[in-house]
C-alpha positions as a Python dict, from the first residue, in 0.01 Angstrom:
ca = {
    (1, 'X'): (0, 0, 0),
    (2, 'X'): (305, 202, 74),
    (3, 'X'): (560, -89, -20),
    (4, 'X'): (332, -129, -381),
    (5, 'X'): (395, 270, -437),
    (6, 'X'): (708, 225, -382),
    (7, 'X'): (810, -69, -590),
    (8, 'X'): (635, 143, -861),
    (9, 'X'): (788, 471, -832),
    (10, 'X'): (1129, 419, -664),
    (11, 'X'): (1323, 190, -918),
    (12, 'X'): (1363, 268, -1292),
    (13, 'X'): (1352, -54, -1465),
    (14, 'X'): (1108, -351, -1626),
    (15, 'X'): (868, -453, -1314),
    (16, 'X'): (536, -648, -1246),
    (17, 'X'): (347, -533, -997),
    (18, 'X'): (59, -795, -897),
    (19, 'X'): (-170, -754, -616),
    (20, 'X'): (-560, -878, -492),
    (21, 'X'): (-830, -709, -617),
    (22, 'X'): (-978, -417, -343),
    (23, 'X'): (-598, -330, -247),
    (24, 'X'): (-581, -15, -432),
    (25, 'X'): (-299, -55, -679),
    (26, 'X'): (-448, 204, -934),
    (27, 'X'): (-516, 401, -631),
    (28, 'X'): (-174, 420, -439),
    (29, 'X'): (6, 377, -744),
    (30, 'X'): (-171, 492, -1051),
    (31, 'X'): (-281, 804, -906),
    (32, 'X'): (-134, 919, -604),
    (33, 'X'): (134, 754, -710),
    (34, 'X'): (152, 982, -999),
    (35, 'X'): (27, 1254, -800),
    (36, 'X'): (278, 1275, -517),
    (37, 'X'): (614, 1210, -768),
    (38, 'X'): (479, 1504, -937),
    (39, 'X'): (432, 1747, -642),
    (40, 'X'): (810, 1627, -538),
    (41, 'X'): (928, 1747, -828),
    (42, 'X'): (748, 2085, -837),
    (43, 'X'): (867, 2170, -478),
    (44, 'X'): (1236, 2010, -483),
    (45, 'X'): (1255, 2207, -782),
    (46, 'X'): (1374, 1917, -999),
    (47, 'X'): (1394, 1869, -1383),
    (48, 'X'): (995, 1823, -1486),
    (49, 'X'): (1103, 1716, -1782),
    (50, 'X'): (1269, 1427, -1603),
    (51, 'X'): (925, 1348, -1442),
    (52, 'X'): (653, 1241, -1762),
    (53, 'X'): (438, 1006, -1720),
    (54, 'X'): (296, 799, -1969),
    (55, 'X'): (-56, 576, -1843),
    (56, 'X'): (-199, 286, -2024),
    (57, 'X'): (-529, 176, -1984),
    (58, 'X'): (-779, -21, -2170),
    (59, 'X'): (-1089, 211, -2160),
    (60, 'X'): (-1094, 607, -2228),
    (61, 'X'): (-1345, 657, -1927),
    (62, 'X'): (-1104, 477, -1673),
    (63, 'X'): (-820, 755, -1851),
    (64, 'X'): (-1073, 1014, -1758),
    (65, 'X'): (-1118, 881, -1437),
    (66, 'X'): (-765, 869, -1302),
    (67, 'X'): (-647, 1197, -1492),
    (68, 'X'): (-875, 1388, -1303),
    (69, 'X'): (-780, 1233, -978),
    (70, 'X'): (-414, 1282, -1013),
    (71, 'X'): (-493, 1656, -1162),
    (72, 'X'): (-734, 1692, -838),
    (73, 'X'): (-499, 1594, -616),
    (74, 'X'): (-185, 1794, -757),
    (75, 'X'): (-423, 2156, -717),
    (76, 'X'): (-525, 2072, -406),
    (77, 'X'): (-168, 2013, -301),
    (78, 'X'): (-51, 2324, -405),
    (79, 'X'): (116, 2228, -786),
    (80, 'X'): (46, 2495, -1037),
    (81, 'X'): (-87, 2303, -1371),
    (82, 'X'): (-17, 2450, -1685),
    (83, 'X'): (-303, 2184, -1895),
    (84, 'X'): (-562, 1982, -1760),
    (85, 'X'): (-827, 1783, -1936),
    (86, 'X'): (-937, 1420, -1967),
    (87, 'X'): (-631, 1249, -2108),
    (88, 'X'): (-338, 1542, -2016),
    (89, 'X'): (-179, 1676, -1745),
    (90, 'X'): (107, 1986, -1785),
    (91, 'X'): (302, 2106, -1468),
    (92, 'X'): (365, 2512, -1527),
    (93, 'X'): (703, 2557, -1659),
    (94, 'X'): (731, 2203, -1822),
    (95, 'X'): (936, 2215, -2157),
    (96, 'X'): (927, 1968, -2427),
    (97, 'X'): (685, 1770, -2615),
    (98, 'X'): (563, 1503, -2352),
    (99, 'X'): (306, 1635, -2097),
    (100, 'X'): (370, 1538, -1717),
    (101, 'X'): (103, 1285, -1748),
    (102, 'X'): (-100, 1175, -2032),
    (103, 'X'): (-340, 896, -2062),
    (104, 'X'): (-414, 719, -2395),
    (105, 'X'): (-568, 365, -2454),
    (106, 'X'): (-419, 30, -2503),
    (107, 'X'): (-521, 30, -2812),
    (108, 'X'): (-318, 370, -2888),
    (109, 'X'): (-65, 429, -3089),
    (110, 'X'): (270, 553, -2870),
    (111, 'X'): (446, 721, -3210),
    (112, 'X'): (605, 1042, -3108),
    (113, 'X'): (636, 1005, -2750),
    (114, 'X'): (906, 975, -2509),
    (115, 'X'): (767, 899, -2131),
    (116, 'X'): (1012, 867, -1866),
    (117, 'X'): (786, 672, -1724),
    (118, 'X'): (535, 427, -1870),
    (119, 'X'): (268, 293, -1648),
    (120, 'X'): (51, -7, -1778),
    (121, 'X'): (-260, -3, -1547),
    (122, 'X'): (-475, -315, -1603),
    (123, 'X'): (-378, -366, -1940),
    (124, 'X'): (-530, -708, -1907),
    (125, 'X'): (-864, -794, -1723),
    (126, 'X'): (-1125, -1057, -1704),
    (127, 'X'): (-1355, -869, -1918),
    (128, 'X'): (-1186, -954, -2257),
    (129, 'X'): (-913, -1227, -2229),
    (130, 'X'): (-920, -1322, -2572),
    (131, 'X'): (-581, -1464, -2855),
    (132, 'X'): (-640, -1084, -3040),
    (133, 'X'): (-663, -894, -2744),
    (134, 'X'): (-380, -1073, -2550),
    (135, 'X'): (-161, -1014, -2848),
    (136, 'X'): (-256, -633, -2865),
    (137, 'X'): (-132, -599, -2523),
    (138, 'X'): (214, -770, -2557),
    (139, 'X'): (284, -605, -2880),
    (140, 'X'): (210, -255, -2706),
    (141, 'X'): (438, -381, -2462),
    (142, 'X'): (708, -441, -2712),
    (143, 'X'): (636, -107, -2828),
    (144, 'X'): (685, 57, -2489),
    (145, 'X'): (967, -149, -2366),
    (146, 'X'): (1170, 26, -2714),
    (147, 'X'): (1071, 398, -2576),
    (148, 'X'): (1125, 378, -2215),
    (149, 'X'): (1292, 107, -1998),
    (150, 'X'): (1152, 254, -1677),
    (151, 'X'): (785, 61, -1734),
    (152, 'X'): (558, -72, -1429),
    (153, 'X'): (250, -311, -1452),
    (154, 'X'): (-2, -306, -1205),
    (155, 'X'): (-251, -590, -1251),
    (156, 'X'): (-380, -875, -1132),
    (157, 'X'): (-379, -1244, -1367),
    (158, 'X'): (-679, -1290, -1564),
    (159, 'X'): (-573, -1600, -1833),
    (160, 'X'): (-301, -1843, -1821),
    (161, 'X'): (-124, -1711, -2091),
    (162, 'X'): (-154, -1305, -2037),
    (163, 'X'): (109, -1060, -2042),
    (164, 'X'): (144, -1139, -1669),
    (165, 'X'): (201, -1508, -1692),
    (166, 'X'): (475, -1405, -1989),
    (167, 'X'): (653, -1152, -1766),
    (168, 'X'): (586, -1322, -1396),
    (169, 'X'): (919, -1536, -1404),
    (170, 'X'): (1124, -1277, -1669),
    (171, 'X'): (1121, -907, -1500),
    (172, 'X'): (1124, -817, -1121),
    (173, 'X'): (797, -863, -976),
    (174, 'X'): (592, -802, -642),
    (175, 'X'): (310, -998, -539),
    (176, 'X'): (81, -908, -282),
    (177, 'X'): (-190, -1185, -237),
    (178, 'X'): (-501, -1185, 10),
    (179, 'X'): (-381, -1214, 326),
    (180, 'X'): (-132, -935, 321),
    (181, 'X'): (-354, -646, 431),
    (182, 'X'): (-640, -827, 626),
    (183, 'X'): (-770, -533, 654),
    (184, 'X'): (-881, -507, 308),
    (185, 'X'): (-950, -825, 245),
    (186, 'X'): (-1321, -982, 72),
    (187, 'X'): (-1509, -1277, 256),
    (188, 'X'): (-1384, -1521, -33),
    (189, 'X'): (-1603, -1814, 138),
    (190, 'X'): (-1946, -1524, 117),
    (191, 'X'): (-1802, -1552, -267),
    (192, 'X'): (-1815, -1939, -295),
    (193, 'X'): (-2110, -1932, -156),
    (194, 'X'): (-2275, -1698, -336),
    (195, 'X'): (-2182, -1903, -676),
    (196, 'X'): (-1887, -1725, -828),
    (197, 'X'): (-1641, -1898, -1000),
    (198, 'X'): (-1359, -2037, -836),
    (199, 'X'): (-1089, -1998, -1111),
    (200, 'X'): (-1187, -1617, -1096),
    (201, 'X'): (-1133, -1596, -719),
    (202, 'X'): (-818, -1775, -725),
    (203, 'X'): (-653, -1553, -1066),
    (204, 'X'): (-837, -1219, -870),
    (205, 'X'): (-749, -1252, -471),
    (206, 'X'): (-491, -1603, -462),
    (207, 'X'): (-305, -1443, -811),
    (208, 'X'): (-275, -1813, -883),
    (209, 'X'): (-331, -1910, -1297),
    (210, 'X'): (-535, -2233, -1321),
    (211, 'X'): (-480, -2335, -1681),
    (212, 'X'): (-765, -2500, -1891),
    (213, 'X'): (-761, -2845, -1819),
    (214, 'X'): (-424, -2817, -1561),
    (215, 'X'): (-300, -3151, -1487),
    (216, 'X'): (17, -3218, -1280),
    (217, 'X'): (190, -3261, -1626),
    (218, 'X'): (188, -2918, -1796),
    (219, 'X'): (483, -2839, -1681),
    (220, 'X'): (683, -3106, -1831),
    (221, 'X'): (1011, -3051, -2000),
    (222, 'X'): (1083, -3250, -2306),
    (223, 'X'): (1369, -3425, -2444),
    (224, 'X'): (1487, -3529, -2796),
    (225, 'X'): (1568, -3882, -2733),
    (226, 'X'): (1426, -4125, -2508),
    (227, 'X'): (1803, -4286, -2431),
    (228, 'X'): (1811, -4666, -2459),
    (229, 'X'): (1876, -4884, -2178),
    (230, 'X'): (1672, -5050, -1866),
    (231, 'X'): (1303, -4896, -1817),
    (232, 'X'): (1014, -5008, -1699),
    (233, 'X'): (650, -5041, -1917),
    (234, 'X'): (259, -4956, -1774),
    (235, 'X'): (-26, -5073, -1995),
    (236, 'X'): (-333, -4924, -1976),
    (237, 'X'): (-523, -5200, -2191),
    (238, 'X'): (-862, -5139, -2335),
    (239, 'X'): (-1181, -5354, -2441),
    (240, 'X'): (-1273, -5144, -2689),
    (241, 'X'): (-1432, -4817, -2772),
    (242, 'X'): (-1102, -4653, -2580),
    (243, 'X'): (-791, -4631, -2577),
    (244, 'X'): (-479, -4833, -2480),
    (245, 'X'): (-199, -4694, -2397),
    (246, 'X'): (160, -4754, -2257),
    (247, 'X'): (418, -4535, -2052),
    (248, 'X'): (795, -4630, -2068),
    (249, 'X'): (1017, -4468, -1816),
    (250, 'X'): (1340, -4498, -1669),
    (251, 'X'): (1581, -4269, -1459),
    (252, 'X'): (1696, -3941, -1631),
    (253, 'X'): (1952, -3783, -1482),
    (254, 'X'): (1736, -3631, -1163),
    (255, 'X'): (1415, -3668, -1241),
    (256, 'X'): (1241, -3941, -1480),
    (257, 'X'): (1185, -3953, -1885),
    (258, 'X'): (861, -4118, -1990),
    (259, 'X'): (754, -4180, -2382),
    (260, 'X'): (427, -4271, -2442),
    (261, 'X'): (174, -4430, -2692),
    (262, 'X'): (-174, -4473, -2739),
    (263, 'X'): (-432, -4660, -2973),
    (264, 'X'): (-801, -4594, -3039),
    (265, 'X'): (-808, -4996, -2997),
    (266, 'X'): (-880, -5317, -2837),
    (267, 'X'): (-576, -5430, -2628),
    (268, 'X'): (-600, -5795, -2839),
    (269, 'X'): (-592, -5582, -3193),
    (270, 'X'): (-274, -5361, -3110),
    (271, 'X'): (-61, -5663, -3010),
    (272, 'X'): (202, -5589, -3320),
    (273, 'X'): (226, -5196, -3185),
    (274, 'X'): (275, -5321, -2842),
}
């Protein structure tokens, strides 16, 4: 939990941040996070105008939620706050515009604000995975990555094509599976058992993406020109009422290229296509 705080609060750049659900991410990051970057600030006397905090979430309550928390755990700790209410937080003696930490919705516009920090809590869960709402989210993430380079997201992968899945393999990311703290870790086999899904386990606790209909050949590359020369032909023939099909491949370079065809026919009426 220590080493996910950290990847989130000690580097200033583009980062993914995925991790099993139970492990605390919005916890130790989020909001302590948050929290104890704040009340370093305030007593090393440093720049709080160098330390703002900008949190998306997808849900005003959840903003409420983990405002008060970090605001809770600031005046506990001894950090005068100038502001505190559901979606801002104000250190005393904080100038500018942009409040220490403020909380707005995914949904949000981010016009007029200039975070040193953006923090993208769950901006993607299981709950609404749909073309509209996956598009909202990358296009607020455009939006953010133009304000602030210094942007964390803390999630775990909930469709094969989120935000995560575009991001995993582009930005510098941490993963942090079940297994790592066994402590924390759910009975996944009580979970089988009990009837939930087994895509959702594995996207939730394994952070593994199984697409719709995965074979062993989505991840194909393709090439323009299936180059001439010796190959070697598979028919799949058909009776009728399915298909027949044939697979040419040869050697490519260090792998194979296959070209395929298929007809919605008898093997004995595609003889000319063959």
């Amino acid at each position: 939990q220590e080493a996910m705080r950290a990847f989130a609060f000690d580097e200033d750049t583009v980062r993914l941040l995925l991790g099993a659900r139970g492990y605390g991410k919005t916890d130790y990051c989020t909001i302590m996070g948050t929290a104890y970057d704040l009340y370093l600030a305030w007593f090393h006397k440093r720049e709080l105008d160098l330390h703002t905090n900008l949190i998306l979430t997808k849900s005003k309550s959840r903003n409420t939620a983990i405002v008060n928390e970090i605001a809770s755990a600031l005046e506990k700790n001894g950090v005068p706050l100038d502001k505190a209410n559901a979606s801002v937080i104000r250190l005393e003696g904080l100038i500018g515009q942009d409040h220490s930490v403020e909380a707005i919705t995914i949904k949000s516009s981010m016009r007029g604000r200039h975070p040193k920090r953006i923090i993208m809590d769950d901006p993607v869960t299981d709950e609404d995975v749909s073309e509209a709402m996956r598009e909202v989210v990358k296009r607020r993430y455009d939006e953010a990555f133009k304000l602030c380079k210094n942007i964390v997201i803390i999630g775990q992968p909930a469709h094969f094509d989120d935000l995560y899945a575009q991001l995993r393999n582009v930005i510098k990311t941490k993963e942090v599976p079940h297994g790592t703290i066994p402590e924390l870790d759910a009975d996944l086999e009580a979970m089988v058992l009990a009837g939930v899904d087994k895509t959702s386990i594995e996207m939730s606790y394994h952070l593994r993406i199984p697409k719709d209909g995965a074979s062993i050949f989505d991840g194909i590359r393709f090439i323009d020109h299936f180059v001439p020369g010796d190959c070697v032909a598979f028919i799949d023939p058909s009776d009728g009422g399915d298909f027949t099909a044939i697979s040419i491949m040869k050697g490519y370079m260090s792998g194979v290229a296959v070209k395929g065809h298929a007809w919605q026919k008898a093997w004995y009426h595609c003889m000319d296509e063959l």
